[in-house]
Amino acid sequence: MAARPPPRSCDTFVALPPAAAGGRVVFGKNSDRPSDEVQEVLYVPAASHPAGARLECTYISVEQAERTYAVVLSRPSWLWGAEMGANEHGVCIGNEAVWGREEVCGAEALLGMDLVRLGLERADTAEKALNVIVDLLEKYGQGGNCMESHMAFTYHNSFLIADRKEAWVLETSGKHWAAEKVEGGVRNISNQLSITTKIDREHPEMKEYAKSKGWWDGEKEFDFAATYSYVNTARMTTSRSRYCEGYKLLNKHKGAITSETMMEILRDKESGINMEGGFMTTGSMVSVLPQDPNLPCIHFFTGTPDPARSVFKPFIFVPGITELLKTSSPTFGPDDPVKKQPRFQSKPDRRHELYKKHESAAVVMETMKGKGKEMLEEIQTLEKRKMSEMESILQNGCPDVNQLVNLFSQCVDEELKIYG
């Protein structure tokens, strides 16, 4: 049995009424990745595809859907999939690395991040996204290196999937899985299995497989996390793990959780949720999904590391959005070292314009007290202004949609101006 790697994962959160304020669902995620990895924010419009078309994911190709929805994604720029994102129907997904008793397959298959993007491109509700993911998991499996490096870093995946009405937690171990429906209150996932005895959907062979491995006796109540991992589920919410810290932070604000609350949680360093070091928070996302279908969903992305000194910039799906150029990394086509065999022999510079400017600004914030403090205050003021503009849209509906076409890009420009 391979030694379990140290927890290097992310945190994903959801708050539904009555825990979230104002009849809204609030979703948030920090993506914790190798500290030198660039995360880009990418918009992909809806599209139709010819019958029989194939789709190249990170390592393997799968059959393409006839129709794909518009998506906005935050993704490590070397791969096809995404750490987190949303689609035009208000579906949001984030994934986590999880380890357990089942060996992780090193063979190249679909990455958990590919499954996030596939779920968003193909489903208009949270539960349909779950169906998409488990069907693809059954057909193609999960596996392959999750890091742009010749050092292998592999894991199973868990997912938090939300829409305007409900959320689902989907946790996997190889091809086996369990899912829990969340209809109110708060829920978070981190780098451990967390579904215990409330299992609303499951892989048809999940229990039999556990029995055949001697993990479950078939007598006592079936607990997914206890059976498929080494977690003592009785202690899950009292230990000092990031899962537990996230659970506490959500519960502390229960009944009044807003997008700002979610951003505060993602910025929390003491809990380890805003991660520092060799693995750090390289991108963050918060989404507000009003239950009123006449109001737009608003998605905020940083596109830069460390949410404590980044701007959450708003994005709303409207017709006519153009490519998000300043948060898009350069592409290298067939010459990309990820595409060539053997993979990962070199690492190109994948930094996008916002990343480069933010990188220089972060040095200023760290080393030049006066100027750094001033810069941080300016980006905080910019974010506050955008938040209050978005609150007004959430209360009164959309103004002229033409003003929203460049909403995210304009905010990026304003942020770049601060960085000089």
Coordinates of C-alpha atoms in Angstrom, one line a residue:
M1 CA 0.0 0.0 0.0
A2 CA 1.5 3.4 -1.1
A3 CA 2.0 5.9 1.7
R4 CA -0.8 8.5 1.8
P5 CA 0.5 11.9 0.6
P6 CA 0.2 14.8 3.0
P7 CA -3.1 16.8 2.7
R8 CA -2.6 19.0 -0.3
S9 CA -6.0 19.9 -1.5
C10 CA -8.6 22.6 -1.6
D11 CA -11.8 23.6 0.2
T12 CA -15.2 24.0 -1.3
F13 CA -18.2 25.4 0.5
V14 CA -21.9 25.9 0.0
A15 CA -24.6 27.7 2.0
L16 CA -28.2 27.4 1.2
P17 CA -31.2 29.1 2.8
P18 CA -31.9 29.4 5.7
A19 CA -28.1 29.5 6.4
A20 CA -27.4 31.9 3.5
A21 CA -29.0 35.3 3.6
G22 CA -31.5 36.8 1.2
G23 CA -32.9 33.6 -0.4
R24 CA -29.7 32.9 -2.2
V25 CA -27.3 30.0 -2.5
V26 CA -23.7 31.0 -1.9
F27 CA -20.8 28.8 -3.3
G28 CA -17.1 29.2 -2.7
K29 CA -13.8 27.4 -3.4
N30 CA -10.1 27.9 -2.9
S31 CA -8.0 26.0 -5.4
D32 CA -4.8 24.9 -3.6
R33 CA -2.1 23.9 -6.1
P34 CA 1.7 23.9 -6.5
S35 CA 2.8 27.5 -5.8
D36 CA 4.4 28.1 -9.2
E37 CA 1.3 26.9 -11.1
V38 CA -0.6 29.6 -13.1
Q39 CA -4.4 29.5 -12.9
E40 CA -6.4 31.2 -15.6
V41 CA -10.0 32.4 -15.9
L42 CA -11.5 31.4 -19.1
Y43 CA -14.9 31.9 -20.8
V44 CA -16.0 29.3 -23.3
P45 CA -19.3 30.0 -25.3
A46 CA -22.1 27.5 -25.8
A47 CA -21.6 25.4 -29.0
S48 CA -23.2 22.7 -31.2
H49 CA -21.1 19.8 -32.3
P50 CA -21.5 17.3 -35.2
A51 CA -22.6 13.8 -34.5
G52 CA -19.7 11.4 -33.7
A53 CA -17.3 14.2 -32.8
R54 CA -14.6 13.5 -30.3
L55 CA -13.3 15.8 -27.5
E56 CA -9.7 16.0 -26.4
C57 CA -9.5 16.2 -22.6
T58 CA -6.2 16.5 -20.7
Y59 CA -5.0 12.9 -21.5
I60 CA -7.7 11.0 -23.3
S61 CA -10.5 11.8 -25.8
V62 CA -14.2 11.2 -25.1
E63 CA -17.3 11.4 -27.2
Q64 CA -18.4 15.0 -27.6
A65 CA -22.0 16.1 -26.5
E66 CA -24.3 17.4 -29.3
R67 CA -24.6 20.7 -27.4
T68 CA -22.4 22.3 -24.8
Y69 CA -23.4 25.1 -22.5
A70 CA -21.4 28.4 -22.0
V71 CA -19.0 28.1 -19.1
V72 CA -16.6 30.3 -17.1
L73 CA -13.7 28.3 -15.6
S74 CA -10.8 28.8 -13.2
R75 CA -8.2 26.2 -14.3
P76 CA -4.5 25.3 -14.1
S77 CA -3.4 26.6 -17.5
W78 CA -1.6 23.4 -18.6
L79 CA -4.7 21.2 -18.6
W80 CA -8.1 21.0 -20.3
G81 CA -10.3 20.6 -17.3
A82 CA -11.0 23.1 -14.4
E83 CA -10.6 23.3 -10.7
M84 CA -13.9 25.1 -10.4
G85 CA -16.4 27.0 -12.5
A86 CA -20.0 27.8 -13.4
N87 CA -22.2 27.5 -16.5
E88 CA -24.9 29.7 -18.0
H89 CA -27.7 27.8 -16.0
G90 CA -26.2 28.6 -12.6
V91 CA -24.6 25.2 -12.0
C92 CA -21.3 25.5 -10.0
I93 CA -18.8 22.7 -9.4
G94 CA -15.5 22.4 -7.4
N95 CA -13.5 19.3 -6.8
E96 CA -11.0 18.1 -4.2
A97 CA -8.3 15.5 -4.0
V98 CA -9.2 12.6 -1.7
W99 CA -7.3 9.4 -0.8
G100 CA -8.5 6.2 0.8
R101 CA -8.2 2.5 0.9
E102 CA -8.5 2.0 -2.8
E103 CA -5.2 2.4 -4.8
V104 CA -5.1 5.4 -7.1
C105 CA -4.8 4.4 -10.7
G106 CA -1.7 5.9 -12.3
A107 CA -2.9 5.1 -15.8
E108 CA -4.1 8.1 -17.8
A109 CA -7.8 8.5 -17.8
L110 CA -10.1 11.5 -16.9
L111 CA -8.7 13.9 -14.3
G112 CA -11.2 15.1 -11.7
M113 CA -10.7 18.5 -13.2
D114 CA -11.8 17.2 -16.6
L115 CA -14.9 15.8 -14.9
V116 CA -15.7 19.3 -13.4
R117 CA -15.6 20.9 -16.9
L118 CA -17.5 18.1 -18.5
G119 CA -20.3 18.3 -15.9
L120 CA -20.5 22.1 -16.4
E121 CA -20.6 21.9 -20.2
R122 CA -23.3 19.2 -20.3
A123 CA -25.7 19.7 -17.5
D124 CA -28.3 22.4 -16.6
T125 CA -28.9 21.3 -13.0
A126 CA -26.7 20.1 -10.2
E127 CA -28.2 16.6 -10.2
K128 CA -27.8 16.3 -14.0
A129 CA -24.1 17.3 -13.6
L130 CA -23.7 14.5 -11.1
N131 CA -25.2 12.1 -13.6
V132 CA -22.8 13.3 -16.3
I133 CA -19.8 12.8 -14.0
V134 CA -20.7 9.3 -12.7
D135 CA -21.5 8.1 -16.2
L136 CA -18.1 9.3 -17.5
L137 CA -16.4 7.8 -14.5
E138 CA -18.0 4.4 -15.2
K139 CA -17.0 4.6 -18.8
Y140 CA -13.5 6.0 -18.7
G141 CA -12.3 5.9 -15.1
Q142 CA -10.2 8.6 -13.3
G143 CA -6.5 8.8 -13.3
G144 CA -3.3 10.4 -14.5
N145 CA -0.8 12.9 -13.2
C146 CA -2.6 15.9 -11.7
M147 CA 0.6 18.1 -11.6
E148 CA 2.7 19.6 -14.4
S149 CA 5.7 17.6 -13.5
H150 CA 7.4 14.3 -14.2
M151 CA 6.8 13.6 -10.5
A152 CA 3.5 11.8 -10.3
F153 CA 0.7 13.3 -8.1
T154 CA -2.5 11.3 -8.3
Y155 CA -5.7 11.1 -6.4
H156 CA -9.4 10.2 -6.3
N157 CA -11.9 13.1 -6.4
S158 CA -14.8 14.5 -4.5
F159 CA -17.1 17.2 -5.9
L160 CA -19.4 19.8 -4.6
I161 CA -22.1 20.6 -7.2
A162 CA -24.6 23.4 -6.6
D163 CA -27.4 25.2 -8.5
R164 CA -30.1 27.7 -7.5
K165 CA -32.2 25.1 -5.6
E166 CA -29.9 22.5 -4.1
A167 CA -26.4 21.0 -3.8
W168 CA -24.9 17.6 -4.1
V169 CA -21.7 16.2 -2.6
L170 CA -20.3 13.4 -4.8
E171 CA -17.3 11.4 -3.4
T172 CA -15.4 8.8 -5.3
S173 CA -13.0 5.9 -4.7
G174 CA -11.8 4.5 -8.1
K175 CA -15.1 3.9 -10.0
H176 CA -17.2 3.6 -6.8
W177 CA -19.0 6.6 -5.5
A178 CA -21.6 7.9 -3.0
A179 CA -23.7 11.1 -3.3
E180 CA -25.4 13.2 -0.7
K181 CA -28.1 15.7 -1.4
V182 CA -27.9 19.0 0.4
E183 CA -31.2 20.9 0.5
G184 CA -30.6 23.5 3.2
G185 CA -28.0 24.7 5.6
V186 CA -24.2 24.5 5.0
R187 CA -21.9 21.9 3.6
N188 CA -18.2 21.8 2.9
I189 CA -15.7 19.4 1.5
S190 CA -11.9 19.2 1.8
N191 CA -9.2 16.6 1.2
Q192 CA -11.0 13.7 2.9
L193 CA -14.1 11.6 2.3
S194 CA -17.0 13.1 4.3
I195 CA -20.2 11.3 3.3
T196 CA -21.1 9.1 6.2
T197 CA -24.5 7.4 6.5
K198 CA -26.7 9.9 4.6
I199 CA -26.3 8.4 1.1
D200 CA -28.9 9.6 -1.4
R201 CA -27.4 7.9 -4.5
E202 CA -24.7 5.4 -4.9
H203 CA -22.8 3.2 -7.3
P204 CA -24.8 -0.1 -7.6
E205 CA -21.8 -2.2 -6.5
M206 CA -20.4 0.2 -3.8
K207 CA -21.5 -1.9 -0.8
E208 CA -20.8 -5.3 -2.4
Y209 CA -17.3 -4.2 -3.3
A210 CA -16.6 -3.0 0.2
K211 CA -17.8 -6.3 1.5
S212 CA -15.6 -8.3 -0.9
K213 CA -12.5 -6.3 0.3
G214 CA -13.4 -7.0 4.0
W215 CA -13.9 -3.3 4.7
W216 CA -17.6 -3.8 5.7
D217 CA -19.3 -6.8 7.4
G218 CA -22.7 -6.2 5.7
E219 CA -24.2 -6.0 9.2
K220 CA -23.6 -2.6 10.7
E221 CA -25.0 0.6 9.2
F222 CA -23.0 1.5 6.0
D223 CA -20.8 4.6 6.5
F224 CA -19.1 5.6 3.2
A225 CA -16.2 7.6 4.6
A226 CA -15.5 5.1 7.4
T227 CA -15.6 2.2 4.9
Y228 CA -13.6 3.6 2.0
S229 CA -11.1 5.6 3.9
Y230 CA -9.3 5.6 7.3
V231 CA -11.3 8.5 8.7
N232 CA -12.9 8.2 12.2
T233 CA -16.2 9.8 11.2
A234 CA -17.2 10.4 14.8
R235 CA -14.3 12.8 15.1
M236 CA -14.6 14.5 11.7
T237 CA -16.1 17.8 12.9
T238 CA -14.0 18.1 16.1
S239 CA -10.4 17.5 14.8
R240 CA -8.1 20.3 13.7
S241 CA -8.3 19.4 10.0
R242 CA -9.1 22.0 7.3
Y243 CA -12.5 20.2 6.8
C244 CA -13.3 20.8 10.4
E245 CA -12.1 24.4 10.4
G246 CA -14.2 25.1 7.3
Y247 CA -17.2 23.5 8.9
K248 CA -16.8 25.7 12.0
L249 CA -16.4 28.9 10.0
L250 CA -19.6 28.1 8.0
N251 CA -21.5 27.4 11.2
K252 CA -20.2 30.5 12.9
H253 CA -22.0 32.7 10.2
K254 CA -25.0 30.4 9.7
G255 CA -28.2 32.4 8.9
A256 CA -26.3 35.4 7.5
I257 CA -23.9 34.0 4.9
T258 CA -23.3 36.3 2.0
S259 CA -20.8 36.4 -0.8
E260 CA -18.6 38.7 1.4
T261 CA -18.8 36.1 4.2
M262 CA -17.7 33.4 1.8
M263 CA -14.8 35.6 0.6
E264 CA -13.7 36.1 4.3
I265 CA -13.7 32.3 4.8
L266 CA -11.6 31.8 1.7
R267 CA -9.1 34.5 2.9
D268 CA -8.7 32.8 6.3
K269 CA -5.1 31.9 6.9
E270 CA -5.3 30.7 10.5
S271 CA -7.5 27.8 9.5
G272 CA -5.2 26.8 6.7
I273 CA -8.0 27.4 4.2
N274 CA -6.0 30.2 2.6
M275 CA -3.0 28.0 2.1
E276 CA 0.6 29.2 2.0
G277 CA 3.9 27.4 1.1
G278 CA 4.9 24.9 -1.6
F279 CA 1.2 24.2 -2.1
M280 CA -0.8 27.4 -1.9
T281 CA -4.2 29.0 -2.9
T282 CA -3.6 29.8 -6.5
G283 CA -7.1 30.8 -7.5
S284 CA -10.5 31.4 -5.7
M285 CA -14.1 31.6 -6.7
V286 CA -17.4 32.7 -5.0
S287 CA -20.8 32.5 -6.7
V288 CA -24.2 33.9 -5.6
L289 CA -27.1 31.9 -7.0
P290 CA -30.4 33.7 -6.3
Q291 CA -33.4 31.3 -6.0
D292 CA -35.5 33.8 -8.0
P293 CA -34.9 32.7 -11.7
N294 CA -35.4 36.3 -12.9
L295 CA -32.3 37.4 -11.2
P296 CA -28.8 36.6 -12.6
C297 CA -26.3 34.4 -11.0
I298 CA -23.0 36.3 -10.2
H299 CA -19.6 34.5 -10.2
F300 CA -16.5 36.1 -8.8
F301 CA -13.0 34.9 -9.7
T302 CA -9.6 36.1 -8.6
G303 CA -7.4 34.6 -11.4
T304 CA -4.4 35.2 -9.0
P305 CA -2.9 33.5 -6.0
D306 CA -3.7 34.4 -2.3
P307 CA -7.2 35.7 -2.0
A308 CA -6.1 37.9 0.9
R309 CA -4.4 40.2 -1.6
S310 CA -6.5 39.5 -4.7
V311 CA -9.6 41.0 -6.2
F312 CA -12.8 38.9 -6.6
K313 CA -14.0 40.2 -10.0
P314 CA -17.6 39.7 -11.0
F315 CA -18.8 37.7 -14.1
I316 CA -22.4 37.4 -15.3
F317 CA -23.5 35.3 -18.3
V318 CA -24.9 37.5 -21.0
P319 CA -24.9 37.1 -24.8
G320 CA -21.8 38.5 -26.6
I321 CA -19.1 38.0 -24.0
T322 CA -15.7 38.1 -25.7
E323 CA -12.6 36.1 -24.8
L324 CA -11.1 37.0 -21.4
L325 CA -7.7 37.9 -22.8
K326 CA -5.9 39.3 -19.8
T327 CA -6.6 36.2 -17.7
S328 CA -5.9 33.7 -20.5
S329 CA -2.5 32.0 -20.6
P330 CA -0.5 31.6 -23.8
T331 CA -1.2 28.4 -25.7
F332 CA 1.5 26.2 -27.3
G333 CA -0.6 23.8 -29.4
P334 CA 1.0 20.5 -30.3
D335 CA 4.4 21.7 -29.1
D336 CA 3.1 21.9 -25.5
P337 CA 5.3 19.7 -23.3
V338 CA 2.0 18.3 -21.8
K339 CA 1.0 17.0 -25.2
K340 CA 4.3 15.5 -26.2
Q341 CA 5.5 12.0 -25.1
P342 CA 7.2 11.6 -22.8
R343 CA 5.2 14.4 -21.1
F344 CA 6.4 17.2 -18.8
Q345 CA 10.0 17.3 -20.1
S346 CA 10.0 21.1 -19.8
K347 CA 7.8 23.9 -18.5
P348 CA 6.9 26.9 -20.6
D349 CA 6.0 30.3 -19.2
R350 CA 2.2 30.1 -18.8
R351 CA 1.7 33.4 -17.0
H352 CA -1.1 35.6 -18.3
E353 CA -1.0 39.4 -18.1
L354 CA -2.9 39.8 -14.8
Y355 CA -0.8 37.0 -13.2
K356 CA 2.5 38.8 -14.1
K357 CA 1.3 42.2 -12.8
H358 CA -0.2 40.7 -9.7
E359 CA 3.1 38.8 -9.1
S360 CA 5.1 42.1 -9.1
A361 CA 2.4 43.8 -6.9
A362 CA 2.6 41.0 -4.4
V363 CA 6.3 41.7 -4.0
V364 CA 5.5 45.3 -3.3
M365 CA 2.8 44.4 -0.8
E366 CA 5.3 42.1 1.0
T367 CA 8.4 44.3 1.0
M368 CA 7.4 48.0 0.8
K369 CA 5.2 48.7 3.8
G370 CA 3.8 52.1 2.9
K371 CA 3.3 51.5 -0.9
G372 CA 2.2 48.0 -0.3
K373 CA -0.5 49.0 2.2
E374 CA -1.7 51.7 -0.1
M375 CA -2.0 49.2 -3.0
L376 CA -3.8 46.7 -0.9
E377 CA -6.3 49.4 0.2
E378 CA -6.9 50.4 -3.4
I379 CA -7.7 46.8 -4.5
Q380 CA -10.0 46.4 -1.5
T381 CA -11.8 49.6 -2.4
L382 CA -12.2 48.4 -6.0
E383 CA -13.6 45.1 -4.8
K384 CA -16.1 46.8 -2.4
R385 CA -17.3 49.0 -5.2
K386 CA -17.9 46.0 -7.5
M387 CA -19.7 44.2 -4.7
S388 CA -22.1 47.0 -4.1
E389 CA -22.8 47.3 -7.8
M390 CA -23.5 43.5 -7.9
E391 CA -25.8 43.8 -4.8
S392 CA -27.8 46.4 -6.6
I393 CA -28.2 44.0 -9.6
L394 CA -29.2 41.2 -7.2
Q395 CA -31.9 43.3 -5.7
N396 CA -33.2 45.1 -8.7
G397 CA -32.4 42.8 -11.6
C398 CA -30.1 43.6 -14.6
P399 CA -29.6 47.0 -16.0
D400 CA -28.7 47.2 -19.7
V401 CA -27.2 43.7 -20.5
N402 CA -24.8 45.4 -22.9
Q403 CA -23.1 46.9 -19.8
L404 CA -22.4 43.4 -18.6
V405 CA -20.6 42.0 -21.7
N406 CA -17.2 43.3 -20.5
L407 CA -18.0 43.2 -16.7
F408 CA -15.1 40.9 -15.8
S409 CA -12.6 42.3 -18.3
Q410 CA -13.3 45.9 -17.2
C411 CA -12.6 45.0 -13.6
V412 CA -9.4 43.3 -14.6
D413 CA -8.4 46.5 -16.4
E414 CA -9.1 48.5 -13.2
E415 CA -7.1 46.1 -11.2
L416 CA -4.1 46.3 -13.6
K417 CA -4.2 50.1 -13.4
I418 CA -3.7 49.9 -9.6
Y419 CA -0.7 47.6 -10.1
G420 CA 0.7 50.1 -12.6

